[in-house]
XYZ file of C-alpha atoms in Angstrom:
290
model
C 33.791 -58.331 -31.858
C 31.976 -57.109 -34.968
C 29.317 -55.218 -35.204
C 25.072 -56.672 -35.350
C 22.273 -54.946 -36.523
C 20.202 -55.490 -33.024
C 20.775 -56.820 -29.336
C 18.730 -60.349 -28.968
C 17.834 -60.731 -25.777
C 18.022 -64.399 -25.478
C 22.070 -63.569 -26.961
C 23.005 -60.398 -25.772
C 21.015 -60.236 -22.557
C 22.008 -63.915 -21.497
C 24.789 -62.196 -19.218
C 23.397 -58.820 -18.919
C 23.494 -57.836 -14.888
C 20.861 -58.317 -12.821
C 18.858 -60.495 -15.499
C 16.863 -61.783 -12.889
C 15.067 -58.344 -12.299
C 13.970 -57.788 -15.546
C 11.287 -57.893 -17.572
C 9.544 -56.234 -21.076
C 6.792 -53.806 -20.655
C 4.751 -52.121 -23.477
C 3.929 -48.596 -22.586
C 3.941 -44.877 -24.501
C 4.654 -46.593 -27.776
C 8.031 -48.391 -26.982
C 8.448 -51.775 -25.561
C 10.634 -51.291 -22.285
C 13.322 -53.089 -20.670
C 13.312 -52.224 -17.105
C 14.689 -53.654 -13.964
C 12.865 -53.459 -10.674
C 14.785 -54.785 -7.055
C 14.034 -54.070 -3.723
C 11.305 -52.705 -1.243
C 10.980 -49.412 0.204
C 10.049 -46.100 -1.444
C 10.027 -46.548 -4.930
C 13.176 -44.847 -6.524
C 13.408 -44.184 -10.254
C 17.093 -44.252 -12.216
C 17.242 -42.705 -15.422
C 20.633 -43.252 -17.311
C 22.329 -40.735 -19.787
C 22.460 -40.442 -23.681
C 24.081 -43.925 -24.849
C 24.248 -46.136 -22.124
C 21.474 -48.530 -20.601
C 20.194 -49.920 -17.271
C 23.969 -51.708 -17.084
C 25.373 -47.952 -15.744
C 23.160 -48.747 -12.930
C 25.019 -52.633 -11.905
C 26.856 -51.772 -8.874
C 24.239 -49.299 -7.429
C 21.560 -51.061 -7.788
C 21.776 -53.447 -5.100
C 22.691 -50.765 -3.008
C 19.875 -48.717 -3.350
C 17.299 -51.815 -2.888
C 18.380 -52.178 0.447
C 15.896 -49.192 1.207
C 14.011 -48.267 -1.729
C 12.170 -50.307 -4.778
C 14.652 -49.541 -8.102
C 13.487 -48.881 -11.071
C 15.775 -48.639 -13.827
C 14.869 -48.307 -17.551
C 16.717 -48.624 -20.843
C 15.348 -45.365 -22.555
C 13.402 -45.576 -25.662
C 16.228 -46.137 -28.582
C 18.912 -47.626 -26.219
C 20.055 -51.270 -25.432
C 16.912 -53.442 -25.271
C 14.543 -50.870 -25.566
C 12.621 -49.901 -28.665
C 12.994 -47.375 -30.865
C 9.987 -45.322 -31.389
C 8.992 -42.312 -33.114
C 11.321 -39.045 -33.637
C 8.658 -36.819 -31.282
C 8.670 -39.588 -28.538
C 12.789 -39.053 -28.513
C 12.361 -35.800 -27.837
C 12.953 -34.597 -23.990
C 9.057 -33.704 -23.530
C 8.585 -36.693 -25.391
C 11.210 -38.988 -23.372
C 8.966 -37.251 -20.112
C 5.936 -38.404 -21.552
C 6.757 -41.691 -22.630
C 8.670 -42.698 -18.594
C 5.178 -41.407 -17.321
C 3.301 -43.680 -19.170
C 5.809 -46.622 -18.230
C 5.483 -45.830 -14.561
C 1.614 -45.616 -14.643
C 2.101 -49.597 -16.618
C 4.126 -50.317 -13.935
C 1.191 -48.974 -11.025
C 4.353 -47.274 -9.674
C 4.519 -43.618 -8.241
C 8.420 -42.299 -7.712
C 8.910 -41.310 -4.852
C 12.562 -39.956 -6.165
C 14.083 -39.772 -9.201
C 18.181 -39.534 -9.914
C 19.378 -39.387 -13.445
C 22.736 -39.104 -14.718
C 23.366 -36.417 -17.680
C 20.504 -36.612 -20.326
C 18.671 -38.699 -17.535
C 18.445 -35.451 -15.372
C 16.755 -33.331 -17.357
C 13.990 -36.271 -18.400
C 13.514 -36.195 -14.600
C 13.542 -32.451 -14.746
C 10.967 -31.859 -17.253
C 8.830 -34.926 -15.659
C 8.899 -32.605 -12.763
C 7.923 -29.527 -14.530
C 5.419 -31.169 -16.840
C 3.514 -32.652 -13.788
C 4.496 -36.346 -14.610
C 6.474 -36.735 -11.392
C 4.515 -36.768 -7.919
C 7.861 -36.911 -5.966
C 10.170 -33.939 -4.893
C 13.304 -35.598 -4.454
C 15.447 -35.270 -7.729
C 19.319 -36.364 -8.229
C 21.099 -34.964 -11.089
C 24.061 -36.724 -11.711
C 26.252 -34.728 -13.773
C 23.350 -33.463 -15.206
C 23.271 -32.188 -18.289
C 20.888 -29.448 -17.993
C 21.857 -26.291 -19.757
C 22.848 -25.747 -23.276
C 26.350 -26.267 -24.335
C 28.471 -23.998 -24.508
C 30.274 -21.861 -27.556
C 30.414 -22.965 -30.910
C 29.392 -26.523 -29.558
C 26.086 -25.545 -28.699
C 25.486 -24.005 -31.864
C 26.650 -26.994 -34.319
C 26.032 -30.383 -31.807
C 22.108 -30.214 -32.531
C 22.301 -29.617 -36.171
C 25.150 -32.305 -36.656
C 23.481 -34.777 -34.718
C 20.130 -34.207 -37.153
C 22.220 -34.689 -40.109
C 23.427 -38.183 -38.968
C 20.367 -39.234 -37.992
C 19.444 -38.282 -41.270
C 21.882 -39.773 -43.291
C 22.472 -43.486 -44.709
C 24.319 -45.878 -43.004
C 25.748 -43.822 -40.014
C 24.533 -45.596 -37.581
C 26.202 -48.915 -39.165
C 29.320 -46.727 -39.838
C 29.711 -45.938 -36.057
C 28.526 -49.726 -34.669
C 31.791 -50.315 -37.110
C 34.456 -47.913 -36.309
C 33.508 -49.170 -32.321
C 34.044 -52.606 -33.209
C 38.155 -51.260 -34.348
C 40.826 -52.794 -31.132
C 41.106 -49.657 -28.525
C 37.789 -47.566 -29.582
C 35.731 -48.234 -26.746
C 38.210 -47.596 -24.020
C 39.180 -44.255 -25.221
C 35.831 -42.998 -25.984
C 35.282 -43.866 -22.526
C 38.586 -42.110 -21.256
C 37.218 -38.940 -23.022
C 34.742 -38.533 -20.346
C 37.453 -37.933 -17.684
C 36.064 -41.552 -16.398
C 38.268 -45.055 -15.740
C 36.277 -47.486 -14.982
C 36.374 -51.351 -14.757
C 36.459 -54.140 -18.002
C 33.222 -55.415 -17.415
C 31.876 -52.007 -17.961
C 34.012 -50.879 -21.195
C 32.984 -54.530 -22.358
C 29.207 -53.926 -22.060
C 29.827 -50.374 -23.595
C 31.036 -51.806 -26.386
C 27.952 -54.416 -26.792
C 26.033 -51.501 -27.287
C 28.054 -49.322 -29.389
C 28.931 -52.301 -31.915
C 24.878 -52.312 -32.246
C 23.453 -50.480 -35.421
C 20.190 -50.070 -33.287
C 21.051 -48.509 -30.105
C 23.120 -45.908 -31.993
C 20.581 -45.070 -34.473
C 18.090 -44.672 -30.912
C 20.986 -42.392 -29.555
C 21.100 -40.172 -32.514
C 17.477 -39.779 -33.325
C 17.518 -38.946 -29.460
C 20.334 -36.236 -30.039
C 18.681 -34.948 -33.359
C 15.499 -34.017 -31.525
C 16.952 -33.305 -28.228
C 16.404 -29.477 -27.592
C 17.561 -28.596 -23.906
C 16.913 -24.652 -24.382
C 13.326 -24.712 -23.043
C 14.150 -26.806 -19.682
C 16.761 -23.886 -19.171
C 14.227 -21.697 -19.453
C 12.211 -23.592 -17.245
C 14.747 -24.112 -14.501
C 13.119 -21.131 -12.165
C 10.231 -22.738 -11.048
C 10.765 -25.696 -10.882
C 9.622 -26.885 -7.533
C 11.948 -30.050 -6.221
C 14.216 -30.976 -3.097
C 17.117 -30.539 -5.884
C 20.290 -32.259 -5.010
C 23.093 -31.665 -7.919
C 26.469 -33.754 -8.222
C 29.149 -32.730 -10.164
C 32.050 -34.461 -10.880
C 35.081 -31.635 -11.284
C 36.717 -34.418 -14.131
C 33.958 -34.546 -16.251
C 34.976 -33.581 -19.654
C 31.571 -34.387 -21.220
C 29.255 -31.932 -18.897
C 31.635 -29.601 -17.532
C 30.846 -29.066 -13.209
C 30.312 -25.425 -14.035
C 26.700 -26.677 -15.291
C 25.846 -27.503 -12.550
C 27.285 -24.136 -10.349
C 25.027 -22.521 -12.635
C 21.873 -24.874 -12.087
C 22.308 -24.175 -8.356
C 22.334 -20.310 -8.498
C 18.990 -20.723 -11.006
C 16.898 -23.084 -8.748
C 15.925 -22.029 -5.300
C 17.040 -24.457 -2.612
C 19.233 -26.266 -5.058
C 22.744 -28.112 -3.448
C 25.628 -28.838 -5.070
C 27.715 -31.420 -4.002
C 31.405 -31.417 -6.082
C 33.348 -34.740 -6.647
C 37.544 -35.114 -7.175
C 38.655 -37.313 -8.645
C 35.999 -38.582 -10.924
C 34.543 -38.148 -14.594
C 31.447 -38.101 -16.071
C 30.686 -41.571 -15.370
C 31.208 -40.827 -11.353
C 28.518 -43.279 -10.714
C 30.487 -46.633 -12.042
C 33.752 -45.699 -10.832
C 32.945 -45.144 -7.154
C 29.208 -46.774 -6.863
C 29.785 -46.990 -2.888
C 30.537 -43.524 -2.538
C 27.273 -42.370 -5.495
C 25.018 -44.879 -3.663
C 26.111 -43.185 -0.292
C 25.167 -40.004 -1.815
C 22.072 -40.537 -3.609
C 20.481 -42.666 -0.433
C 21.289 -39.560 1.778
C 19.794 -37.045 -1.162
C 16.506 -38.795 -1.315
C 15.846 -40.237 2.355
């Protein structure tokens, strides 16, 4: 499949899952894709760097059995706009989910995020944009990386964003026979065709992964770190011991820095825990936040 310069809707979206709970909202400065299911306590899922409300297929129903989803493409990603360098920034990314939720005349009750989604539901939390106390963090990437990789990832990801053509270099190389499926393996995570297929929708599009590096370029995690101690949730961390993207010991560390914190470990699964056993996350996340 060769790469496009942006996902239509009307094209891309004509088989995207759960089309039938979607719709386009304008709030914060970017036009939002969301999908909203279900009655009960309204619960908010926040998906990680690079993917879209499509991380969210299996769980989704699952969840709306006893709470109202909510589930966003961030700004820059899938069918989302892209808006301004500060608003892809984590305060920023905070700010902007506020404003959606006050469009929406919702309230979260609970929020669970997966890795970059985390800490946006972190700092929502800290910022006072979040009224409920429940918060999932799903292999949450929450701390700095790192080594040498926390030192050059920020800088590196600036310079792309920065330079000519690299998003339409990357929707390129994605498009090559094999790419998708082992960027996905890299994560320590197998998961199904449908979902390496839909991966690769978005990674062949010069869009999204122009909205996933600006988000990366202006990403600076140091401050919610610093943060982390008074922060005052019902905290439930998940860590998958596969992940080879946000290492478990993140979240080890995230538990001895917020009071009350609880760590749940996973075998067996990667970073994207949540679409290879969606029973077993949906299990865990209902039982987190009831």
């Amino acid at each position: 499949m060769p790469a496009t310069e942006s996902l239509d809707w009307s094209r891309d979206g004509a088989d995207w899952p759960h089309r039938d709970a979607s719709r386009f909202v304008d709030a914060g400065g970017v036009r939002w894709h969301v999908q909203i299911t279900g009655s009960g306590p309204p619960l908010l899922l926040l998906h990680g760097s690079g993917a879209s409300t499509h991380s969210w297929r299996e769980l989704l129903p699952l969840l709306a059995r006893e709470h109202t989803v909510i589930a966003p493409d961030l700004p820059g990603h899938a069918f989302s706009s892209t808006p301004t360098a500060h608003t892809l920034s984590l305060p920023g990314m905070a700010r902007a989910t506020s404003a959606l939720m006050r469009a929406l005349q919702i309230a979260p009750a609970a929020v669970a995020g997966h890795s970059a989604g985390a800490a946006i539901a972190l700092r929502m939390r800290l910022d006072g944009l979040l009224p409920g106390r429940h918060l999932v963090s799903l292999n949450g990437a929450l701390l700095p990386l790192p080594g040498l990789a926390g030192l050059l990832f920020p800088p590196a990801a600036r310079l792309l964003s920065l330079t000519p053509f690299a998003a339409a270099l990357f929707a390129r190389s994605a498009s090559r026979s094999g790419a998708v499926e082992r960027l996905i393996a890299s994560t320590g995570s197998h998961i199904d065709e449908r979902g390496i297929a839909l991966y690769a929708r978005l990674v062949r599009c010069r869009a999204h992964v122009a909205g996933v590096l600006g988000m990366m370029a202006n990403w600076d995690i140091a401050p919610l770190a610093r943060d982390l101690p008074r922060l005052d949730a019902a905290l439930t961390l998940i860590a998958a011991r596969g992940d080879r993207t946000v290492p478990p010991d993140c979240s080890r560390r995230v538990q001895r820095i917020v009071t009350g914190a609880r760590l749940i470990e996973l075998d067996g699964l990667g970073h994207l825990a949540h679409e290879e056993a969606p029973q077993r996350l949906a299990a865990l996340i209902a039982e987190a936040v009831r």
